[in-house]
Amino acid sequence: MPEMPEVQAHAERLTAEFAGRTLTRFTPLTFTALKTVVPAPDEAYGRPLIDVGRRGKYLLIGFEPVTFVVHLMQGGRLLADTKHAKKPRGGQARFTFEPVERADGRIDDAALLLTEQGTERRAGVWCVPTPDVRSTPPLDKLGPEAADIDVDELAALLAANSMRIHGFLRDQRMIAGIGRRLANEVCHRARISPFANTKKLGADGAAAIVGAIRACVEEGLAEERARDDMSSSKQRTSAVHGRTGEACPVCGDTVRAVEYSGYTVNYCPTCQTGGKILADNTTSKFLK
């Protein structure tokens, strides 16, 4: 699933390409694509796109009266669409704009097409009042932005919530923008066990995690901003994520995995757990 660096860089690319374009129509291409009823999308018709922003893992397509909040989920993408096919492959929703003439004389009639591959069809669009966008579902329950949280703020959150740090980092109510890959990478860079209890980390643990978050986010953003499109999960640079059985780039130990039905926790025993191997099931007593 795209995380903060991928979504942020994509928002910047979409702003550069579509800002100022006038919306003429929003078309849900599937029954489940539009998640809200009020306000109506047509309140944005005839209005220029202000920008494409981001909150957590959500894209914010902003117009003066309303903002379209888009979540890509696992297999979603928001792409420039010049074909305007009636039934595009994986199509979920389309934003259509007035054609504009570019500096080179080319007529640009590209739309924005929300697609989702796979069978889950969980990507969607929420239409919310622009002034209230951050205090309205689905954004109202999100925690502080991963790139903005400071040590004191994180230390307070860690102390108030007793849970494993890997799950804490992925919980959007705690910190917004981090997913499975970044959680693995942050724990590895901070040299903390993915199953360390949040209440036991203290100020030093909070400082290590904040530093790791910022470093991982900055690296991810630099990579994504150098691209013309959003990367796939396999293209994202990782020290441990998705590298089960390979050598840790820091110490050379073998990267290990704890497998769950929906995701994998990767870690380096030498860097993170004092050489101990974490039990690979959810009912064992994990290393704290």
mmCIF file of C-alpha atoms in Angstrom:
data_model
loop_
_atom_site.group_PDB
_atom_site.id
_atom_site.type_symbol
_atom_site.label_atom_id
_atom_site.label_comp_id
_atom_site.label_asym_id
_atom_site.label_seq_id
_atom_site.Cartn_x
_atom_site.Cartn_y
_atom_site.Cartn_z
ATOM 1 C CA MET A 1 0.000 0.000 0.000
ATOM 2 C CA PRO A 2 1.341 3.488 -0.778
ATOM 3 C CA GLU A 3 2.580 5.269 2.338
ATOM 4 C CA MET A 4 3.350 8.877 3.138
ATOM 5 C CA PRO A 5 6.370 9.334 0.798
ATOM 6 C CA GLU A 6 4.612 7.800 -2.206
ATOM 7 C CA VAL A 7 1.341 9.663 -1.642
ATOM 8 C CA GLN A 8 3.070 13.004 -0.954
ATOM 9 C CA ALA A 9 5.215 12.862 -4.084
ATOM 10 C CA HIS A 10 2.214 11.777 -6.153
ATOM 11 C CA ALA A 11 0.155 14.687 -4.800
ATOM 12 C CA GLU A 12 2.923 17.066 -5.874
ATOM 13 C CA ARG A 13 3.018 15.600 -9.387
ATOM 14 C CA LEU A 14 -0.771 15.822 -9.735
ATOM 15 C CA THR A 15 -0.777 19.427 -8.519
ATOM 16 C CA ALA A 16 1.832 20.361 -11.121
ATOM 17 C CA GLU A 17 -0.208 18.689 -13.873
ATOM 18 C CA PHE A 18 -3.796 19.564 -12.932
ATOM 19 C CA ALA A 19 -3.842 22.671 -10.688
ATOM 20 C CA GLY A 20 -6.046 25.365 -12.206
ATOM 21 C CA ARG A 21 -7.992 22.942 -14.385
ATOM 22 C CA THR A 22 -11.782 23.395 -14.187
ATOM 23 C CA LEU A 23 -13.802 20.371 -13.106
ATOM 24 C CA THR A 24 -16.770 19.538 -15.337
ATOM 25 C CA ARG A 25 -17.831 16.168 -13.981
ATOM 26 C CA PHE A 26 -17.137 13.508 -11.376
ATOM 27 C CA THR A 27 -18.245 10.037 -12.443
ATOM 28 C CA PRO A 28 -18.296 7.031 -10.103
ATOM 29 C CA LEU A 29 -17.618 4.021 -12.306
ATOM 30 C CA THR A 30 -18.571 1.484 -9.658
ATOM 31 C CA PHE A 31 -21.351 1.422 -7.096
ATOM 32 C CA THR A 32 -18.952 1.555 -4.142
ATOM 33 C CA ALA A 33 -16.562 4.253 -5.382
ATOM 34 C CA LEU A 34 -18.291 7.279 -3.818
ATOM 35 C CA LYS A 35 -18.564 6.866 -0.056
ATOM 36 C CA THR A 36 -20.632 9.976 0.753
ATOM 37 C CA VAL A 37 -23.959 11.525 -0.227
ATOM 38 C CA VAL A 38 -23.653 15.099 1.052
ATOM 39 C CA PRO A 39 -22.212 17.397 -0.175
ATOM 40 C CA ALA A 40 -22.814 16.522 -3.804
ATOM 41 C CA PRO A 41 -19.759 16.344 -6.111
ATOM 42 C CA ASP A 42 -21.418 18.730 -8.551
ATOM 43 C CA GLU A 43 -20.825 21.585 -6.094
ATOM 44 C CA ALA A 44 -17.284 21.575 -7.452
ATOM 45 C CA TYR A 45 -18.314 21.734 -11.121
ATOM 46 C CA GLY A 46 -17.084 24.855 -12.860
ATOM 47 C CA ARG A 47 -14.455 25.404 -10.172
ATOM 48 C CA PRO A 48 -10.672 25.293 -10.689
ATOM 49 C CA LEU A 49 -8.612 22.695 -8.876
ATOM 50 C CA ILE A 50 -6.687 24.463 -6.115
ATOM 51 C CA ASP A 51 -4.194 21.679 -5.505
ATOM 52 C CA VAL A 52 -3.831 18.026 -4.627
ATOM 53 C CA GLY A 53 -2.811 17.692 -1.008
ATOM 54 C CA ARG A 54 -2.282 14.852 1.423
ATOM 55 C CA ARG A 55 -3.305 13.808 4.925
ATOM 56 C CA GLY A 56 -1.861 10.519 6.114
ATOM 57 C CA LYS A 57 -2.245 8.098 3.210
ATOM 58 C CA TYR A 58 -5.161 10.050 1.682
ATOM 59 C CA LEU A 59 -5.005 12.324 -1.369
ATOM 60 C CA LEU A 60 -6.988 15.569 -1.090
ATOM 61 C CA ILE A 61 -8.288 16.927 -4.404
ATOM 62 C CA GLY A 62 -9.191 20.433 -3.343
ATOM 63 C CA PHE A 63 -11.780 22.821 -4.748
ATOM 64 C CA GLU A 64 -13.117 25.935 -3.026
ATOM 65 C CA PRO A 65 -16.477 24.462 -1.910
ATOM 66 C CA VAL A 66 -15.627 20.775 -1.560
ATOM 67 C CA THR A 67 -12.626 18.471 -1.372
ATOM 68 C CA PHE A 68 -12.523 14.958 -2.761
ATOM 69 C CA VAL A 69 -10.692 12.695 -0.324
ATOM 70 C CA VAL A 70 -9.209 9.674 -2.100
ATOM 71 C CA HIS A 71 -7.786 6.521 -0.539
ATOM 72 C CA LEU A 72 -5.881 4.265 -2.903
ATOM 73 C CA MET A 73 -5.858 1.229 -0.583
ATOM 74 C CA GLN A 74 -3.607 -1.647 -1.679
ATOM 75 C CA GLY A 75 -3.960 -1.654 -5.454
ATOM 76 C CA GLY A 76 -5.281 1.813 -6.263
ATOM 77 C CA ARG A 77 -3.781 4.525 -8.431
ATOM 78 C CA LEU A 78 -4.900 8.010 -9.472
ATOM 79 C CA LEU A 79 -3.732 8.432 -13.057
ATOM 80 C CA ALA A 80 -3.907 10.920 -15.904
ATOM 81 C CA ASP A 81 -6.465 9.532 -18.358
ATOM 82 C CA THR A 82 -6.430 10.588 -22.010
ATOM 83 C CA LYS A 83 -8.437 7.661 -23.395
ATOM 84 C CA HIS A 84 -11.739 8.385 -21.584
ATOM 85 C CA ALA A 85 -12.873 4.776 -22.049
ATOM 86 C CA LYS A 86 -16.401 4.030 -20.852
ATOM 87 C CA LYS A 87 -15.234 0.952 -18.968
ATOM 88 C CA PRO A 88 -11.526 1.366 -18.212
ATOM 89 C CA ARG A 89 -9.747 -1.619 -16.723
ATOM 90 C CA GLY A 90 -10.003 -1.396 -12.940
ATOM 91 C CA GLY A 91 -11.749 1.984 -13.204
ATOM 92 C CA GLN A 92 -13.420 3.209 -10.011
ATOM 93 C CA ALA A 93 -14.079 6.905 -10.627
ATOM 94 C CA ARG A 94 -13.158 9.672 -13.061
ATOM 95 C CA PHE A 95 -12.623 13.431 -12.659
ATOM 96 C CA THR A 96 -13.220 15.211 -15.977
ATOM 97 C CA PHE A 97 -11.855 18.708 -16.641
ATOM 98 C CA GLU A 98 -12.304 21.345 -19.314
ATOM 99 C CA PRO A 99 -9.656 20.946 -22.041
ATOM 100 C CA VAL A 100 -6.847 23.490 -21.909
ATOM 101 C CA GLU A 101 -4.313 24.626 -24.487
ATOM 102 C CA ARG A 102 -0.727 24.132 -23.342
ATOM 103 C CA ALA A 103 2.206 26.419 -24.182
ATOM 104 C CA ASP A 104 3.243 24.146 -27.027
ATOM 105 C CA GLY A 105 -0.209 24.435 -28.619
ATOM 106 C CA ARG A 106 -1.282 20.984 -27.531
ATOM 107 C CA ILE A 107 -4.880 20.562 -26.342
ATOM 108 C CA ASP A 108 -4.840 18.768 -23.012
ATOM 109 C CA ASP A 109 -8.086 16.953 -22.229
ATOM 110 C CA ALA A 110 -6.666 14.533 -19.660
ATOM 111 C CA ALA A 111 -8.981 13.408 -16.896
ATOM 112 C CA LEU A 112 -8.026 11.901 -13.551
ATOM 113 C CA LEU A 113 -8.908 8.219 -13.297
ATOM 114 C CA LEU A 114 -9.022 6.312 -10.033
ATOM 115 C CA THR A 115 -8.212 2.680 -10.708
ATOM 116 C CA GLU A 116 -7.852 -0.339 -8.469
ATOM 117 C CA GLN A 117 -6.468 -3.684 -9.490
ATOM 118 C CA GLY A 118 -7.305 -6.911 -7.707
ATOM 119 C CA THR A 119 -10.632 -8.076 -6.325
ATOM 120 C CA GLU A 120 -11.053 -6.173 -3.048
ATOM 121 C CA ARG A 121 -12.347 -2.888 -4.522
ATOM 122 C CA ARG A 122 -11.741 -0.898 -1.346
ATOM 123 C CA ALA A 123 -10.345 2.281 -2.922
ATOM 124 C CA GLY A 124 -12.819 5.105 -2.674
ATOM 125 C CA VAL A 125 -13.708 8.784 -2.733
ATOM 126 C CA TRP A 126 -15.295 10.911 -0.012
ATOM 127 C CA CYS A 127 -16.748 14.328 -0.908
ATOM 128 C CA VAL A 128 -16.495 16.685 2.090
ATOM 129 C CA PRO A 129 -16.759 20.460 2.716
ATOM 130 C CA THR A 130 -13.346 22.011 2.157
ATOM 131 C CA PRO A 131 -13.320 24.112 5.363
ATOM 132 C CA ASP A 132 -14.049 20.997 7.458
ATOM 133 C CA VAL A 133 -11.999 18.447 5.536
ATOM 134 C CA ARG A 134 -9.616 17.558 8.373
ATOM 135 C CA SER A 135 -12.343 17.324 11.001
ATOM 136 C CA THR A 136 -14.721 15.205 8.900
ATOM 137 C CA PRO A 137 -14.619 11.439 8.281
ATOM 138 C CA PRO A 138 -12.514 9.739 7.087
ATOM 139 C CA LEU A 139 -9.777 12.142 8.267
ATOM 140 C CA ASP A 140 -11.133 13.101 11.674
ATOM 141 C CA LYS A 141 -9.620 10.161 13.572
ATOM 142 C CA LEU A 142 -6.113 10.354 12.131
ATOM 143 C CA GLY A 143 -3.169 10.906 14.437
ATOM 144 C CA PRO A 144 -0.358 13.429 13.934
ATOM 145 C CA GLU A 145 1.555 13.329 10.670
ATOM 146 C CA ALA A 146 4.508 10.953 10.757
ATOM 147 C CA ALA A 147 6.920 13.554 9.389
ATOM 148 C CA ASP A 148 5.803 16.233 11.863
ATOM 149 C CA ILE A 149 5.590 14.416 15.198
ATOM 150 C CA ASP A 150 8.193 15.463 17.785
ATOM 151 C CA VAL A 151 9.841 13.470 20.552
ATOM 152 C CA ASP A 152 7.671 14.772 23.405
ATOM 153 C CA GLU A 153 4.455 14.161 21.460
ATOM 154 C CA LEU A 154 5.497 10.641 20.522
ATOM 155 C CA ALA A 155 6.706 9.833 24.046
ATOM 156 C CA ALA A 156 3.299 10.818 25.429
ATOM 157 C CA LEU A 157 1.513 8.622 22.888
ATOM 158 C CA LEU A 158 3.803 5.668 23.602
ATOM 159 C CA ALA A 159 3.249 5.999 27.342
ATOM 160 C CA ALA A 160 -0.531 6.180 26.938
ATOM 161 C CA ASN A 161 -0.884 3.097 24.734
ATOM 162 C CA SER A 162 0.366 -0.346 25.713
ATOM 163 C CA MET A 163 0.944 -2.243 22.480
ATOM 164 C CA ARG A 164 3.721 -3.552 20.260
ATOM 165 C CA ILE A 165 5.598 -0.761 18.503
ATOM 166 C CA HIS A 166 5.147 -2.263 15.027
ATOM 167 C CA GLY A 167 1.354 -2.227 15.419
ATOM 168 C CA PHE A 168 1.495 1.254 16.955
ATOM 169 C CA LEU A 169 3.367 2.656 13.981
ATOM 170 C CA ARG A 170 0.840 1.168 11.537
ATOM 171 C CA ASP A 171 -2.185 2.422 13.475
ATOM 172 C CA GLN A 172 -3.335 5.578 11.658
ATOM 173 C CA ARG A 173 -5.059 6.803 14.822
ATOM 174 C CA MET A 174 -1.641 6.977 16.485
ATOM 175 C CA ILE A 175 0.513 8.262 13.622
ATOM 176 C CA ALA A 176 -0.738 9.025 10.124
ATOM 177 C CA GLY A 177 1.148 7.943 7.030
ATOM 178 C CA ILE A 178 3.122 4.862 8.064
ATOM 179 C CA GLY A 179 2.307 1.399 6.728
ATOM 180 C CA ARG A 180 3.885 -2.041 6.727
ATOM 181 C CA ARG A 181 7.110 -1.216 4.906
ATOM 182 C CA LEU A 182 7.906 1.940 6.860
ATOM 183 C CA ALA A 183 7.064 0.252 10.169
ATOM 184 C CA ASN A 184 9.653 -2.438 9.391
ATOM 185 C CA GLU A 185 12.208 0.119 8.245
ATOM 186 C CA VAL A 186 11.676 2.503 11.164
ATOM 187 C CA CYS A 187 12.059 -0.257 13.759
ATOM 188 C CA HIS A 188 15.228 -1.481 12.059
ATOM 189 C CA ARG A 189 16.776 1.991 11.789
ATOM 190 C CA ALA A 190 15.862 2.757 15.418
ATOM 191 C CA ARG A 191 17.383 -0.620 16.440
ATOM 192 C CA ILE A 192 14.215 -1.558 18.292
ATOM 193 C CA SER A 193 12.415 -4.897 18.323
ATOM 194 C CA PRO A 194 9.185 -4.700 16.296
ATOM 195 C CA PHE A 195 7.443 -6.258 19.285
ATOM 196 C CA ALA A 196 8.851 -3.973 21.959
ATOM 197 C CA ASN A 197 6.104 -2.669 24.229
ATOM 198 C CA THR A 198 5.401 1.010 23.667
ATOM 199 C CA LYS A 199 5.126 1.825 27.385
ATOM 200 C CA LYS A 200 8.644 0.525 27.997
ATOM 201 C CA LEU A 201 10.395 2.578 25.336
ATOM 202 C CA GLY A 202 10.561 5.866 27.241
ATOM 203 C CA ALA A 203 12.063 9.119 26.050
ATOM 204 C CA ASP A 204 15.146 7.482 24.541
ATOM 205 C CA GLY A 205 13.014 5.092 22.530
ATOM 206 C CA ALA A 206 10.791 7.934 21.361
ATOM 207 C CA ALA A 207 13.834 9.919 20.233
ATOM 208 C CA ALA A 208 15.201 6.945 18.312
ATOM 209 C CA ILE A 209 11.874 6.341 16.600
ATOM 210 C CA VAL A 210 11.352 10.000 15.645
ATOM 211 C CA GLY A 211 14.832 10.111 14.147
ATOM 212 C CA ALA A 212 14.200 6.889 12.248
ATOM 213 C CA ILE A 213 10.831 8.094 10.933
ATOM 214 C CA ARG A 214 12.310 11.319 9.639
ATOM 215 C CA ALA A 215 15.247 9.592 7.978
ATOM 216 C CA CYS A 216 13.075 6.916 6.336
ATOM 217 C CA VAL A 217 10.507 9.462 5.149
ATOM 218 C CA GLU A 218 13.174 11.780 3.725
ATOM 219 C CA GLU A 219 14.803 8.919 1.835
ATOM 220 C CA GLY A 220 11.464 7.704 0.507
ATOM 221 C CA LEU A 221 10.445 11.193 -0.601
ATOM 222 C CA ALA A 222 13.745 11.745 -2.401
ATOM 223 C CA GLU A 223 13.277 8.509 -4.339
ATOM 224 C CA GLU A 224 9.636 9.214 -5.198
ATOM 225 C CA ARG A 225 10.253 12.819 -6.262
ATOM 226 C CA ALA A 226 12.834 11.559 -8.741
ATOM 227 C CA ARG A 227 10.165 9.472 -10.485
ATOM 228 C CA ASP A 228 7.495 10.360 -13.036
ATOM 229 C CA ASP A 229 4.968 7.980 -11.475
ATOM 230 C CA MET A 230 4.288 6.234 -8.202
ATOM 231 C CA SER A 231 6.592 3.321 -7.470
ATOM 232 C CA SER A 232 5.382 -0.211 -6.888
ATOM 233 C CA SER A 233 6.123 -1.855 -3.550
ATOM 234 C CA LYS A 234 8.951 -3.928 -5.059
ATOM 235 C CA GLN A 235 10.678 -0.801 -6.365
ATOM 236 C CA ARG A 236 10.998 0.889 -2.957
ATOM 237 C CA THR A 237 14.401 0.711 -1.301
ATOM 238 C CA SER A 238 14.347 -1.245 1.960
ATOM 239 C CA ALA A 239 16.892 -2.494 4.454
ATOM 240 C CA VAL A 240 14.719 -5.301 5.843
ATOM 241 C CA HIS A 241 11.205 -5.043 4.419
ATOM 242 C CA GLY A 242 10.539 -7.805 1.911
ATOM 243 C CA ARG A 243 14.107 -9.092 2.296
ATOM 244 C CA THR A 244 13.522 -12.274 4.306
ATOM 245 C CA GLY A 245 16.601 -14.496 4.151
ATOM 246 C CA GLU A 246 18.882 -11.791 2.767
ATOM 247 C CA ALA A 247 21.782 -10.146 4.566
ATOM 248 C CA CYS A 248 21.130 -7.103 6.723
ATOM 249 C CA PRO A 249 22.933 -4.167 5.043
ATOM 250 C CA VAL A 250 24.079 -2.898 8.460
ATOM 251 C CA CYS A 251 25.493 -5.980 10.193
ATOM 252 C CA GLY A 252 25.264 -8.833 7.691
ATOM 253 C CA ASP A 253 22.977 -11.008 9.821
ATOM 254 C CA THR A 254 20.083 -12.788 8.090
ATOM 255 C CA VAL A 255 16.849 -10.779 7.878
ATOM 256 C CA ARG A 256 14.070 -12.713 9.584
ATOM 257 C CA ALA A 257 10.281 -12.649 9.280
ATOM 258 C CA VAL A 258 7.200 -13.112 11.410
ATOM 259 C CA GLU A 259 4.366 -14.031 9.080
ATOM 260 C CA TYR A 260 0.747 -12.969 9.525
ATOM 261 C CA SER A 261 -2.186 -13.605 7.236
ATOM 262 C CA GLY A 262 -2.168 -10.070 5.836
ATOM 263 C CA TYR A 263 1.400 -8.862 6.260
ATOM 264 C CA THR A 264 4.968 -9.761 7.250
ATOM 265 C CA VAL A 265 7.106 -8.257 9.993
ATOM 266 C CA ASN A 266 10.757 -8.183 8.936
ATOM 267 C CA TYR A 267 13.639 -7.534 11.324
ATOM 268 C CA CYS A 268 17.342 -8.145 11.921
ATOM 269 C CA PRO A 269 18.078 -10.116 15.115
ATOM 270 C CA THR A 270 21.527 -8.588 15.598
ATOM 271 C CA CYS A 271 20.384 -4.991 15.086
ATOM 272 C CA GLN A 272 17.051 -5.214 16.882
ATOM 273 C CA THR A 273 16.565 -8.130 19.286
ATOM 274 C CA GLY A 274 19.971 -8.863 20.783
ATOM 275 C CA GLY A 275 20.332 -11.869 18.499
ATOM 276 C CA LYS A 276 17.100 -13.511 19.598
ATOM 277 C CA ILE A 277 14.690 -14.943 17.028
ATOM 278 C CA LEU A 278 11.057 -13.928 17.438
ATOM 279 C CA ALA A 279 8.509 -16.731 17.527
ATOM 280 C CA ASP A 280 6.672 -16.939 14.226
ATOM 281 C CA ASN A 281 3.102 -17.158 15.484
ATOM 282 C CA THR A 282 0.624 -14.808 17.115
ATOM 283 C CA THR A 283 0.039 -16.792 20.302
ATOM 284 C CA SER A 284 3.647 -17.147 21.487
ATOM 285 C CA LYS A 285 5.159 -14.912 24.132
ATOM 286 C CA PHE A 286 7.053 -12.426 21.981
ATOM 287 C CA LEU A 287 10.210 -10.665 22.926
ATOM 288 C CA LYS A 288 9.390 -7.457 24.769
#
